[in-house]
CSV table of N, CA and C in Angstrom, one decimal:
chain,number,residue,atom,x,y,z
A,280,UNK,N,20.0,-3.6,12.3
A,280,UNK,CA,18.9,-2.9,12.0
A,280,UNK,C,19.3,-1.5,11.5
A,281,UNK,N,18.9,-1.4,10.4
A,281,UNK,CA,18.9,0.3,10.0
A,281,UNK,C,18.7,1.8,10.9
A,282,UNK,N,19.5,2.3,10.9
A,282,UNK,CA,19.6,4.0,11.7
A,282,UNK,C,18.6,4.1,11.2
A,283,UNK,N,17.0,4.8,11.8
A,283,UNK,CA,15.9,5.6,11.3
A,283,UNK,C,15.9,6.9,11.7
A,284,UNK,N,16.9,7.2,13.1
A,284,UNK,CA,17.2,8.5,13.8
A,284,UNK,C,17.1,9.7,13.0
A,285,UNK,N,17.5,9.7,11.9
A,285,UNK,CA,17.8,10.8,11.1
A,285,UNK,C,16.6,10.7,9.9
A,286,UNK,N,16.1,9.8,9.7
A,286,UNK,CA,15.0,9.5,8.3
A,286,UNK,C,14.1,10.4,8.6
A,287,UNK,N,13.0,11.2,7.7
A,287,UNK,CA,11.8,11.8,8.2
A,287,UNK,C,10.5,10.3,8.4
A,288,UNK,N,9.8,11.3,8.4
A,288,UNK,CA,8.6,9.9,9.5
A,288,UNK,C,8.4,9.2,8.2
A,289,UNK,N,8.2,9.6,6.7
A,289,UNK,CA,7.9,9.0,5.9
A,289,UNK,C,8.0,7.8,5.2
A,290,UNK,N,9.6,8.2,5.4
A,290,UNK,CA,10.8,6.8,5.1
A,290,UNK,C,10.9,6.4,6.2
A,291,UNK,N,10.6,6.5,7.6
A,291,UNK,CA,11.0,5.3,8.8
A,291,UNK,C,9.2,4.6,9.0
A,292,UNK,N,8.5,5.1,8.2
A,292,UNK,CA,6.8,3.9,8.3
A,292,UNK,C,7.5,2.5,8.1
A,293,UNK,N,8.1,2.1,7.3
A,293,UNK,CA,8.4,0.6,7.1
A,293,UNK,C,9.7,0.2,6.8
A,294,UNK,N,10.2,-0.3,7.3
A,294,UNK,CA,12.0,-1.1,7.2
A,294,UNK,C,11.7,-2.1,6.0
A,295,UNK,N,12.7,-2.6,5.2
A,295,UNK,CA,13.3,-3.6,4.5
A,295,UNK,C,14.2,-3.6,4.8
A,296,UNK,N,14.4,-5.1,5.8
A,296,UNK,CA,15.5,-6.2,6.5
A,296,UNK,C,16.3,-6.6,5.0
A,297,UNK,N,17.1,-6.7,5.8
A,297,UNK,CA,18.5,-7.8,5.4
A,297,UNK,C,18.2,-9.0,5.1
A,298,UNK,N,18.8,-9.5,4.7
A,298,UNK,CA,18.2,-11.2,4.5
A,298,UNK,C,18.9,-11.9,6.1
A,299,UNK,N,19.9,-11.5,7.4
A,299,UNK,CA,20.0,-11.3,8.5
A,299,UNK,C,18.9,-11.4,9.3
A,300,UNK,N,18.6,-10.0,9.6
A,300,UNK,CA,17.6,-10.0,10.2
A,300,UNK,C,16.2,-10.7,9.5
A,301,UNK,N,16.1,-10.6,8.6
A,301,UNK,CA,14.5,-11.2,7.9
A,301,UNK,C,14.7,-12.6,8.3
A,302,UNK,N,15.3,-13.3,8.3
A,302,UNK,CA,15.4,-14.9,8.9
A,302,UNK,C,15.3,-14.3,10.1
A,303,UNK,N,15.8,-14.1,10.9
A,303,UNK,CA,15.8,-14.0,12.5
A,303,UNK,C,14.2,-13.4,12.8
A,304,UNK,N,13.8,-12.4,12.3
A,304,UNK,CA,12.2,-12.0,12.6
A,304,UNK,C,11.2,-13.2,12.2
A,305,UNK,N,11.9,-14.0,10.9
A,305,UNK,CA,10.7,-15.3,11.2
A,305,UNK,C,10.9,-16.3,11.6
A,306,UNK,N,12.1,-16.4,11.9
A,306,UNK,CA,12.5,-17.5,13.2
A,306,UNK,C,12.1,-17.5,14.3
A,307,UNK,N,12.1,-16.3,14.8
A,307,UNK,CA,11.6,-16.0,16.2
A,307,UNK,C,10.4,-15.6,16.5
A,308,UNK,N,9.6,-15.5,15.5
A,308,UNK,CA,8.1,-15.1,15.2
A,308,UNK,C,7.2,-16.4,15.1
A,309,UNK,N,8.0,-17.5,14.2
A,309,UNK,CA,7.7,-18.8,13.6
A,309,UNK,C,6.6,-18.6,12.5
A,310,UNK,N,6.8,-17.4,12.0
A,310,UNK,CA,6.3,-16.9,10.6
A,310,UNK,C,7.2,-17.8,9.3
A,311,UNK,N,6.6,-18.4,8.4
A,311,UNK,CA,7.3,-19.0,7.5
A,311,UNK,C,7.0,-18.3,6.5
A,312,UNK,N,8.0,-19.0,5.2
A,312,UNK,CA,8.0,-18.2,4.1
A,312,UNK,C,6.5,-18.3,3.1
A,313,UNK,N,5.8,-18.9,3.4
A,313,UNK,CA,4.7,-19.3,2.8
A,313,UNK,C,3.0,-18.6,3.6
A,314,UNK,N,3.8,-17.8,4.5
A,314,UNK,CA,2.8,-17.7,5.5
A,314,UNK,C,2.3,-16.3,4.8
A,315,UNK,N,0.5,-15.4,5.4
A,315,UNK,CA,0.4,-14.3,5.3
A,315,UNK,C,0.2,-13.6,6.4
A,316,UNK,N,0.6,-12.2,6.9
A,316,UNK,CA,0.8,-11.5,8.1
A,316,UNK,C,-0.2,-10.4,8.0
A,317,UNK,N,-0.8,-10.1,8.7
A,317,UNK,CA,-1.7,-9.1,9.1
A,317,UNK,C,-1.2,-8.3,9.8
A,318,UNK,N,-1.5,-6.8,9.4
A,318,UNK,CA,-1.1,-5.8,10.6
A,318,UNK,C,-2.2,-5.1,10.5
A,319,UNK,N,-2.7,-4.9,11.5
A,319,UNK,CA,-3.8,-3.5,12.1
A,319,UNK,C,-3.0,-2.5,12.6
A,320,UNK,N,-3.8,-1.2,12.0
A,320,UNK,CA,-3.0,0.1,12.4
A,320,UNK,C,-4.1,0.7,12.9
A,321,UNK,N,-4.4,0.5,14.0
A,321,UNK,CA,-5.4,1.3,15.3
A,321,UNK,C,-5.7,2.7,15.1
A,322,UNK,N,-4.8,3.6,15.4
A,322,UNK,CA,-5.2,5.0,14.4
A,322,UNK,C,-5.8,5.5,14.0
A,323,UNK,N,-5.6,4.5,12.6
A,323,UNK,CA,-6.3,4.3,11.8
A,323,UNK,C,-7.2,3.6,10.8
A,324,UNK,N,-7.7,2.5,11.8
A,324,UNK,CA,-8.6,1.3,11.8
A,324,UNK,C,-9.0,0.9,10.7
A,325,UNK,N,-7.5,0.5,10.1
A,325,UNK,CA,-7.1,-0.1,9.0
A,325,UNK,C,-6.7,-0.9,8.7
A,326,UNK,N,-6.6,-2.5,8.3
A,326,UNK,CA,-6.1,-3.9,8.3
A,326,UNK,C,-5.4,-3.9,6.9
A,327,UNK,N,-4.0,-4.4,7.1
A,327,UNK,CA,-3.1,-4.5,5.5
A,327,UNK,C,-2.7,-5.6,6.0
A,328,UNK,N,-2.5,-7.1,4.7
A,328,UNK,CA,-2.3,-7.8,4.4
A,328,UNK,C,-0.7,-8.1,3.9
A,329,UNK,N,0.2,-8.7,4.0
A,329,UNK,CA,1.2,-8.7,3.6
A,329,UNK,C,1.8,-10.3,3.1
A,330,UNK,N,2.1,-10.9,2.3
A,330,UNK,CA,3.0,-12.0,2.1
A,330,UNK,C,4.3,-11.8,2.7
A,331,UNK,N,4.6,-13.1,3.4
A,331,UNK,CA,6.0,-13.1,4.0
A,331,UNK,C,7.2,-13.0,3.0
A,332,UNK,N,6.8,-13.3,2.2
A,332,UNK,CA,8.1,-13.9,1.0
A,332,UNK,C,8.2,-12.7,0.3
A,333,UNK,N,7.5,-11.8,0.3
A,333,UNK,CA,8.0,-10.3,-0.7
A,333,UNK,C,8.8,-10.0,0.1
């Protein structure tokens, strides 16, 4: 996983994995490549849509 310790908050909002870890997060999630992921950001009671495969 990427050092974010040192990033400001802007650049540590979202990681882009490794092709490593990005298999392992949908292996162990059982997210497939074809699948779409939802994330709610409570906060700010906001729902973003994501494709797995980008």
């Amino acid at each position: 996983m990427p050092n974010i310790r040192h990033k400001k908050k802007k650049d540590a909002e979202y990681l882009i994995l490794g092709t490593k870890y990005r298999n392992r997060l949908l292996s162990n999630t059982k997210i497939s490549e074809t699948d779409r992921v939802f994330i709610y950001d409570y906060s700010k009671d906001h729902q973003f849509l994501f494709w797995s495969k980008t």
